[in-house]
């Protein structure tokens, strides 16, 4: 296989915490250019992860003008996802855009249209699909072992873990708080497992009940209430066209001990499943011979869908499979932009319903 030359746009937290470390482990990938509005961050990334002679830019247009770049990773605040992704696609680059796809559905649609128009590849960074429990449960669902999945819950609940860095608390740049930040992962997993992307009706509520607390207990230290311009929790009731029901829960700060993140619970006509087992495990339940049963599969080595041996980190497997798809169309693209668009549409509908007090119909 040849080398895929990659440009990184946005060298902040998600770039350093996920994308660049994972790409550095992919033998077919080379990070050749880095861009950030804070030049020092791009320079630091180039030194740590770039090839010799890696280029550094402050303006992403200059990076996109580099003809040697094959792939661009868009790792910016949500409001910049669409314009940068569209520009990159039109510049002839394949694009990995960090989740959520966009700040709103109009921008997400424009991204999808640009990918179709240019013929370039586009995927969205929902790395939780690449966890061993997710890959195993997807096989269970595909094989029909749960039957018709008609009720599901998406969970993204933190007791006190409000991100206080970057622009997470800025509604203008992010489009929302925990719903669009971590709720998006839980919804993506749930829709993917159900293989159901046809919503009919959405009812949503959102709250800003704890955000004004001074000196609040928090995993990353107290937040500044004046900068906290988004919700601290949000909840959505989603009815699908086939009659299935999904309940989505998302919170950065909620007075509860029932905390879990990027998880789904599925209930079908033949069985059920949840990602609430010990050590981030998976439980499958059903009945056989007039008795109920619960099983917890061993998700140790060999549990990944496409690899054997040591279980890779979800972000590492995401990067590996993305680069393999860029090099070879026959390799699977696990996160399709059409699916990510529906996630954004539902999130937007929850916010709209919360603001108007009315259901949103599709």
Tab-separated table of C-alpha atoms in Angstrom:
chain	number	residue	atom	x	y	z
A	1	UNK	CA	0.000	0.000	0.000
A	2	UNK	CA	1.058	3.578	-0.616
A	3	UNK	CA	1.260	6.361	1.944
A	4	UNK	CA	-1.718	8.593	2.658
A	5	UNK	CA	-0.604	12.171	3.249
A	6	UNK	CA	-2.738	13.919	5.861
A	7	UNK	CA	-3.349	17.531	6.814
A	8	UNK	CA	-4.629	18.324	10.309
A	9	UNK	CA	-6.878	21.372	10.690
A	10	UNK	CA	-7.352	22.201	14.367
A	11	UNK	CA	-4.571	21.117	16.727
A	12	UNK	CA	-6.425	21.374	20.035
A	13	UNK	CA	-7.802	18.848	22.503
A	14	UNK	CA	-9.446	16.295	20.198
A	15	UNK	CA	-6.496	16.362	17.819
A	16	UNK	CA	-3.999	15.650	20.601
A	17	UNK	CA	-6.248	13.349	22.582
A	18	UNK	CA	-7.473	11.171	19.723
A	19	UNK	CA	-6.642	11.752	16.067
A	20	UNK	CA	-2.912	12.454	15.944
A	21	UNK	CA	-1.854	9.724	18.406
A	22	UNK	CA	-4.004	7.184	16.543
A	23	UNK	CA	-2.852	8.228	13.077
A	24	UNK	CA	0.766	7.958	14.223
A	25	UNK	CA	0.166	4.218	14.721
A	26	UNK	CA	-1.095	3.681	11.148
A	27	UNK	CA	1.847	2.641	8.978
A	28	UNK	CA	0.172	3.879	5.788
A	29	UNK	CA	-0.454	7.382	7.174
A	30	UNK	CA	1.835	10.415	7.172
A	31	UNK	CA	0.882	13.736	8.748
A	32	UNK	CA	2.501	16.303	6.476
A	33	UNK	CA	0.719	19.571	7.372
A	34	UNK	CA	-0.829	21.184	10.448
A	35	UNK	CA	-3.062	24.244	10.808
A	36	UNK	CA	-4.387	26.127	13.798
A	37	UNK	CA	-5.450	29.710	14.480
A	38	UNK	CA	-2.942	29.556	17.344
A	39	UNK	CA	0.332	28.970	15.437
A	40	UNK	CA	2.157	27.575	18.472
A	41	UNK	CA	-0.276	24.664	18.664
A	42	UNK	CA	0.296	23.764	15.017
A	43	UNK	CA	4.064	24.015	15.463
A	44	UNK	CA	3.951	21.761	18.517
A	45	UNK	CA	1.821	19.186	16.671
A	46	UNK	CA	4.194	19.219	13.690
A	47	UNK	CA	7.175	18.520	15.948
A	48	UNK	CA	5.424	15.690	17.802
A	49	UNK	CA	3.536	13.976	14.974
A	50	UNK	CA	4.662	15.367	11.643
A	51	UNK	CA	7.045	13.911	9.082
A	52	UNK	CA	10.344	15.653	8.548
A	53	UNK	CA	9.666	18.993	6.910
A	54	UNK	CA	5.987	19.043	7.877
A	55	UNK	CA	4.324	22.339	6.993
A	56	UNK	CA	2.606	24.641	9.471
A	57	UNK	CA	-0.225	27.045	8.638
A	58	UNK	CA	-2.452	29.556	10.373
A	59	UNK	CA	-5.027	29.754	7.544
A	60	UNK	CA	-6.676	26.487	6.491
A	61	UNK	CA	-7.003	27.707	2.900
A	62	UNK	CA	-3.207	27.621	2.632
A	63	UNK	CA	-3.150	24.021	3.842
A	64	UNK	CA	-5.843	23.032	1.331
A	65	UNK	CA	-3.721	24.506	-1.470
A	66	UNK	CA	-1.051	21.834	-0.859
A	67	UNK	CA	-1.487	19.383	-3.726
A	68	UNK	CA	0.369	16.556	-1.983
A	69	UNK	CA	-2.290	16.258	0.749
A	70	UNK	CA	-4.733	13.380	0.204
A	71	UNK	CA	-6.797	13.547	3.391
A	72	UNK	CA	-7.814	16.317	5.774
A	73	UNK	CA	-8.954	15.839	9.376
A	74	UNK	CA	-11.266	18.662	10.468
A	75	UNK	CA	-10.868	18.963	14.248
A	76	UNK	CA	-12.271	22.411	14.990
A	77	UNK	CA	-15.228	23.782	16.969
A	78	UNK	CA	-18.572	22.683	15.536
A	79	UNK	CA	-19.369	25.940	13.751
A	80	UNK	CA	-16.318	25.488	11.504
A	81	UNK	CA	-16.985	21.860	10.526
A	82	UNK	CA	-19.129	22.608	7.478
A	83	UNK	CA	-17.193	25.441	5.790
A	84	UNK	CA	-13.814	23.730	6.212
A	85	UNK	CA	-15.090	20.285	5.200
A	86	UNK	CA	-16.790	21.635	2.083
A	87	UNK	CA	-13.690	23.610	1.113
A	88	UNK	CA	-11.511	20.545	1.630
A	89	UNK	CA	-13.764	18.321	-0.479
A	90	UNK	CA	-13.812	20.908	-3.249
A	91	UNK	CA	-10.011	21.069	-3.048
A	92	UNK	CA	-9.927	17.358	-3.888
A	93	UNK	CA	-9.273	16.010	-0.386
A	94	UNK	CA	-10.971	13.145	1.439
A	95	UNK	CA	-12.258	14.302	4.832
A	96	UNK	CA	-12.545	12.901	8.327
A	97	UNK	CA	-14.609	15.420	10.308
A	98	UNK	CA	-14.866	15.110	14.062
A	99	UNK	CA	-18.352	14.649	15.522
A	100	UNK	CA	-20.947	16.042	15.413
A	101	UNK	CA	-21.185	16.356	11.648
A	102	UNK	CA	-22.178	20.013	11.892
A	103	UNK	CA	-23.773	22.634	14.098
A	104	UNK	CA	-27.127	22.141	12.356
A	105	UNK	CA	-28.797	20.005	9.707
A	106	UNK	CA	-28.578	22.616	6.944
A	107	UNK	CA	-24.786	22.662	7.230
A	108	UNK	CA	-24.652	18.857	7.444
A	109	UNK	CA	-26.709	18.525	4.260
A	110	UNK	CA	-24.331	20.891	2.484
A	111	UNK	CA	-21.387	18.707	3.540
A	112	UNK	CA	-23.063	15.572	2.212
A	113	UNK	CA	-23.948	17.292	-1.056
A	114	UNK	CA	-20.338	18.446	-1.447
A	115	UNK	CA	-19.065	14.896	-0.963
A	116	UNK	CA	-21.455	13.587	-3.613
A	117	UNK	CA	-20.648	16.437	-5.985
A	118	UNK	CA	-16.894	16.038	-5.726
A	119	UNK	CA	-16.789	12.259	-5.462
A	120	UNK	CA	-14.473	12.479	-2.447
A	121	UNK	CA	-14.831	10.399	0.701
A	122	UNK	CA	-16.329	11.809	3.879
A	123	UNK	CA	-16.685	10.249	7.309
A	124	UNK	CA	-17.519	11.518	10.793
A	125	UNK	CA	-15.583	10.747	13.986
A	126	UNK	CA	-17.948	8.507	15.945
A	127	UNK	CA	-15.198	6.322	17.412
A	128	UNK	CA	-17.477	4.568	19.901
A	129	UNK	CA	-18.692	2.333	17.079
A	130	UNK	CA	-15.204	0.813	17.077
A	131	UNK	CA	-15.283	-0.414	20.694
A	132	UNK	CA	-15.290	-4.213	21.166
A	133	UNK	CA	-18.741	-4.146	22.813
A	134	UNK	CA	-20.156	-2.044	19.955
A	135	UNK	CA	-18.758	-4.283	17.219
A	136	UNK	CA	-20.013	-7.418	18.966
A	137	UNK	CA	-23.488	-5.980	19.567
A	138	UNK	CA	-23.713	-4.839	15.955
A	139	UNK	CA	-23.195	-8.455	14.839
A	140	UNK	CA	-25.898	-9.590	17.281
A	141	UNK	CA	-28.310	-7.046	15.788
A	142	UNK	CA	-27.396	-7.832	12.178
A	143	UNK	CA	-28.004	-11.538	12.790
A	144	UNK	CA	-31.499	-10.799	14.084
A	145	UNK	CA	-30.837	-12.222	17.528
A	146	UNK	CA	-32.802	-9.423	19.224
A	147	UNK	CA	-35.637	-9.574	16.711
A	148	UNK	CA	-37.505	-6.348	15.979
A	149	UNK	CA	-35.920	-3.646	18.166
A	150	UNK	CA	-38.830	-1.416	19.142
A	151	UNK	CA	-37.527	0.389	22.247
A	152	UNK	CA	-34.081	1.814	22.969
A	153	UNK	CA	-32.340	4.236	25.294
A	154	UNK	CA	-29.259	6.266	24.497
A	155	UNK	CA	-27.254	7.207	27.590
A	156	UNK	CA	-24.748	10.042	27.983
A	157	UNK	CA	-25.045	11.030	31.638
A	158	UNK	CA	-22.362	12.612	33.810
A	159	UNK	CA	-22.878	13.582	37.420
A	160	UNK	CA	-20.354	16.463	37.443
A	161	UNK	CA	-18.066	16.512	34.420
A	162	UNK	CA	-18.504	19.806	32.600
A	163	UNK	CA	-15.669	20.477	30.132
A	164	UNK	CA	-14.195	23.828	31.125
A	165	UNK	CA	-11.580	24.199	28.379
A	166	UNK	CA	-11.872	25.247	24.751
A	167	UNK	CA	-15.291	26.419	23.534
A	168	UNK	CA	-17.519	23.678	24.943
A	169	UNK	CA	-19.601	26.201	26.920
A	170	UNK	CA	-20.034	28.568	23.941
A	171	UNK	CA	-23.405	28.042	22.236
A	172	UNK	CA	-22.472	30.151	19.196
A	173	UNK	CA	-19.426	28.040	18.365
A	174	UNK	CA	-20.763	24.635	19.446
A	175	UNK	CA	-24.502	24.812	18.828
A	176	UNK	CA	-25.318	23.366	22.246
A	177	UNK	CA	-23.974	21.581	25.297
A	178	UNK	CA	-24.017	17.945	26.394
A	179	UNK	CA	-26.695	16.938	23.882
A	180	UNK	CA	-24.581	17.848	20.853
A	181	UNK	CA	-21.310	16.941	22.594
A	182	UNK	CA	-21.849	13.511	24.185
A	183	UNK	CA	-25.515	12.800	23.494
A	184	UNK	CA	-24.540	12.605	19.844
A	185	UNK	CA	-22.405	9.507	20.552
A	186	UNK	CA	-25.234	7.708	22.359
A	187	UNK	CA	-27.721	8.519	19.605
A	188	UNK	CA	-25.311	7.440	16.877
A	189	UNK	CA	-24.732	4.082	18.563
A	190	UNK	CA	-28.458	3.517	19.072
A	191	UNK	CA	-29.501	4.309	15.501
A	192	UNK	CA	-26.631	2.225	14.123
A	193	UNK	CA	-27.544	-0.821	16.190
A	194	UNK	CA	-31.203	-0.536	15.196
A	195	UNK	CA	-30.263	0.227	11.579
A	196	UNK	CA	-33.113	2.697	11.673
A	197	UNK	CA	-32.631	6.193	10.259
A	198	UNK	CA	-36.218	7.279	9.686
A	199	UNK	CA	-37.514	9.503	12.518
A	200	UNK	CA	-41.141	10.567	12.499
A	201	UNK	CA	-41.612	12.703	15.600
A	202	UNK	CA	-39.323	14.264	18.222
A	203	UNK	CA	-40.169	15.831	21.573
A	204	UNK	CA	-37.350	17.422	23.535
A	205	UNK	CA	-36.561	19.238	26.761
A	206	UNK	CA	-33.384	20.965	27.863
A	207	UNK	CA	-32.339	22.452	31.184
A	208	UNK	CA	-29.881	24.950	32.559
A	209	UNK	CA	-30.463	24.237	36.237
A	210	UNK	CA	-26.954	23.799	37.651
A	211	UNK	CA	-24.922	26.030	35.337
A	212	UNK	CA	-25.170	29.116	37.575
A	213	UNK	CA	-23.651	27.322	40.569
A	214	UNK	CA	-20.575	29.141	41.864
A	215	UNK	CA	-17.507	27.059	42.778
A	216	UNK	CA	-19.309	23.889	41.723
A	217	UNK	CA	-17.844	20.458	42.243
A	218	UNK	CA	-16.601	19.321	38.845
A	219	UNK	CA	-14.147	16.804	37.428
A	220	UNK	CA	-12.122	19.573	35.763
A	221	UNK	CA	-12.581	22.264	38.394
A	222	UNK	CA	-15.397	24.819	38.823
A	223	UNK	CA	-16.889	26.270	35.669
A	224	UNK	CA	-17.497	29.974	35.100
A	225	UNK	CA	-21.302	30.507	35.144
A	226	UNK	CA	-20.910	33.625	32.975
A	227	UNK	CA	-19.326	31.573	30.192
A	228	UNK	CA	-21.769	28.677	30.538
A	229	UNK	CA	-24.180	29.620	27.722
A	230	UNK	CA	-25.450	26.114	26.856
A	231	UNK	CA	-27.714	23.577	28.565
A	232	UNK	CA	-26.403	21.367	31.357
A	233	UNK	CA	-28.808	18.531	30.467
A	234	UNK	CA	-31.221	17.609	27.684
A	235	UNK	CA	-33.625	14.771	26.950
A	236	UNK	CA	-35.355	13.598	23.804
A	237	UNK	CA	-38.249	11.299	22.933
A	238	UNK	CA	-37.955	10.025	19.376
A	239	UNK	CA	-40.613	8.050	17.530
A	240	UNK	CA	-39.439	6.348	14.368
A	241	UNK	CA	-41.576	5.802	11.260
A	242	UNK	CA	-41.806	2.073	11.959
A	243	UNK	CA	-43.219	2.792	15.432
A	244	UNK	CA	-40.013	2.209	17.401
A	245	UNK	CA	-39.270	4.487	20.362
A	246	UNK	CA	-35.902	5.928	21.416
A	247	UNK	CA	-35.310	7.874	24.619
A	248	UNK	CA	-32.100	9.924	24.654
A	249	UNK	CA	-30.542	11.283	27.861
A	250	UNK	CA	-27.583	13.680	27.913
A	251	UNK	CA	-26.057	15.651	30.784
A	252	UNK	CA	-22.760	17.135	31.903
A	253	UNK	CA	-24.122	17.901	35.372
A	254	UNK	CA	-27.065	16.062	36.877
A	255	UNK	CA	-27.855	15.023	40.443
A	256	UNK	CA	-27.836	11.285	39.807
A	257	UNK	CA	-25.664	8.294	40.595
A	258	UNK	CA	-26.814	6.455	37.472
A	259	UNK	CA	-24.022	7.690	35.226
A	260	UNK	CA	-22.853	6.189	31.954
A	261	UNK	CA	-21.680	7.608	28.672
A	262	UNK	CA	-21.875	6.600	25.003
A	263	UNK	CA	-24.012	3.572	25.813
A	264	UNK	CA	-27.220	2.094	24.445
A	265	UNK	CA	-29.959	-0.179	25.740
A	266	UNK	CA	-31.935	-2.184	23.173
A	267	UNK	CA	-35.213	-4.090	23.601
A	268	UNK	CA	-36.434	-6.374	20.837
A	269	UNK	CA	-39.044	-9.051	20.273
A	270	UNK	CA	-36.527	-11.893	20.681
A	271	UNK	CA	-34.137	-10.431	23.240
A	272	UNK	CA	-32.458	-7.366	24.625
A	273	UNK	CA	-29.003	-5.948	25.199
A	274	UNK	CA	-27.306	-3.237	27.189
A	275	UNK	CA	-23.799	-1.836	27.495
A	276	UNK	CA	-23.982	-1.649	31.277
A	277	UNK	CA	-22.048	-4.787	32.143
A	278	UNK	CA	-19.040	-4.706	34.453
A	279	UNK	CA	-15.796	-3.255	33.068
A	280	UNK	CA	-17.622	-1.615	30.135
A	281	UNK	CA	-18.950	-4.991	29.128
A	282	UNK	CA	-22.052	-6.092	27.302
A	283	UNK	CA	-25.085	-8.023	28.482
A	284	UNK	CA	-27.456	-9.960	26.224
A	285	UNK	CA	-30.767	-11.131	27.663
A	286	UNK	CA	-33.592	-13.313	26.438
A	287	UNK	CA	-35.572	-16.427	27.183
A	288	UNK	CA	-35.038	-20.067	26.270
A	289	UNK	CA	-36.864	-23.236	27.283
A	290	UNK	CA	-39.353	-21.229	29.367
A	291	UNK	CA	-36.560	-19.569	31.362
A	292	UNK	CA	-34.903	-16.166	31.093
A	293	UNK	CA	-31.153	-15.859	30.625
A	294	UNK	CA	-28.421	-13.227	30.670
A	295	UNK	CA	-25.027	-13.645	29.019
A	296	UNK	CA	-21.926	-11.455	29.079
A	297	UNK	CA	-19.605	-12.242	26.154
A	298	UNK	CA	-15.848	-12.209	26.698
A	299	UNK	CA	-14.688	-9.161	24.753
A	300	UNK	CA	-10.983	-9.686	25.280
A	301	UNK	CA	-8.471	-10.260	22.449
A	302	UNK	CA	-9.981	-11.088	19.081
A	303	UNK	CA	-13.222	-9.248	19.787
A	304	UNK	CA	-12.814	-6.631	17.059
A	305	UNK	CA	-14.765	-7.268	13.897
A	306	UNK	CA	-11.895	-7.008	11.448
A	307	UNK	CA	-8.766	-7.725	13.469
A	308	UNK	CA	-7.442	-10.559	15.639
A	309	UNK	CA	-5.038	-10.583	18.537
A	310	UNK	CA	-4.736	-7.690	20.951
A	311	UNK	CA	-7.867	-5.540	21.128
A	312	UNK	CA	-7.063	-2.066	19.724
A	313	UNK	CA	-8.318	1.164	21.220
A	314	UNK	CA	-11.475	2.402	19.517
A	315	UNK	CA	-9.765	5.538	18.187
A	316	UNK	CA	-6.863	3.481	16.807
A	317	UNK	CA	-9.206	1.109	14.986
A	318	UNK	CA	-11.198	4.068	13.648
A	319	UNK	CA	-8.024	5.625	12.198
A	320	UNK	CA	-6.801	2.318	10.746
A	321	UNK	CA	-10.104	1.495	9.040
A	322	UNK	CA	-10.494	5.042	7.716
A	323	UNK	CA	-7.067	5.036	6.071
A	324	UNK	CA	-7.660	1.543	4.676
A	325	UNK	CA	-10.914	2.762	3.111
A	326	UNK	CA	-9.148	5.751	1.569
A	327	UNK	CA	-6.658	3.366	-0.035
A	328	UNK	CA	-9.164	0.695	-1.015
A	329	UNK	CA	-12.869	1.253	-1.720
A	330	UNK	CA	-13.625	-2.374	-0.887
A	331	UNK	CA	-12.660	-1.788	2.735
A	332	UNK	CA	-15.661	-0.822	4.911
A	333	UNK	CA	-16.516	2.778	5.791
A	334	UNK	CA	-18.107	2.206	9.163
A	335	UNK	CA	-19.484	5.744	9.672
A	336	UNK	CA	-21.333	7.002	6.607
A	337	UNK	CA	-22.142	10.713	6.272
A	338	UNK	CA	-25.779	9.914	5.446
A	339	UNK	CA	-26.113	8.326	8.899
A	340	UNK	CA	-24.378	11.204	10.676
A	341	UNK	CA	-26.761	13.635	8.951
A	342	UNK	CA	-29.772	11.931	10.566
A	343	UNK	CA	-28.085	12.153	13.973
A	344	UNK	CA	-27.682	15.905	13.487
A	345	UNK	CA	-31.284	16.271	12.294
A	346	UNK	CA	-32.625	14.549	15.414
A	347	UNK	CA	-30.402	16.562	17.769
A	348	UNK	CA	-31.560	19.759	16.081
A	349	UNK	CA	-35.188	18.649	16.466
A	350	UNK	CA	-34.710	18.021	20.209
A	351	UNK	CA	-33.316	21.534	20.630
A	352	UNK	CA	-36.121	23.040	18.555
A	353	UNK	CA	-38.810	21.168	20.482
A	354	UNK	CA	-37.233	22.215	23.785
A	355	UNK	CA	-37.332	25.871	22.731
A	356	UNK	CA	-40.875	25.894	21.278
A	357	UNK	CA	-42.525	23.406	23.605
A	358	UNK	CA	-43.951	21.653	20.568
A	359	UNK	CA	-43.201	18.330	18.875
A	360	UNK	CA	-41.106	18.404	15.705
A	361	UNK	CA	-42.422	16.269	12.863
A	362	UNK	CA	-40.289	14.907	10.029
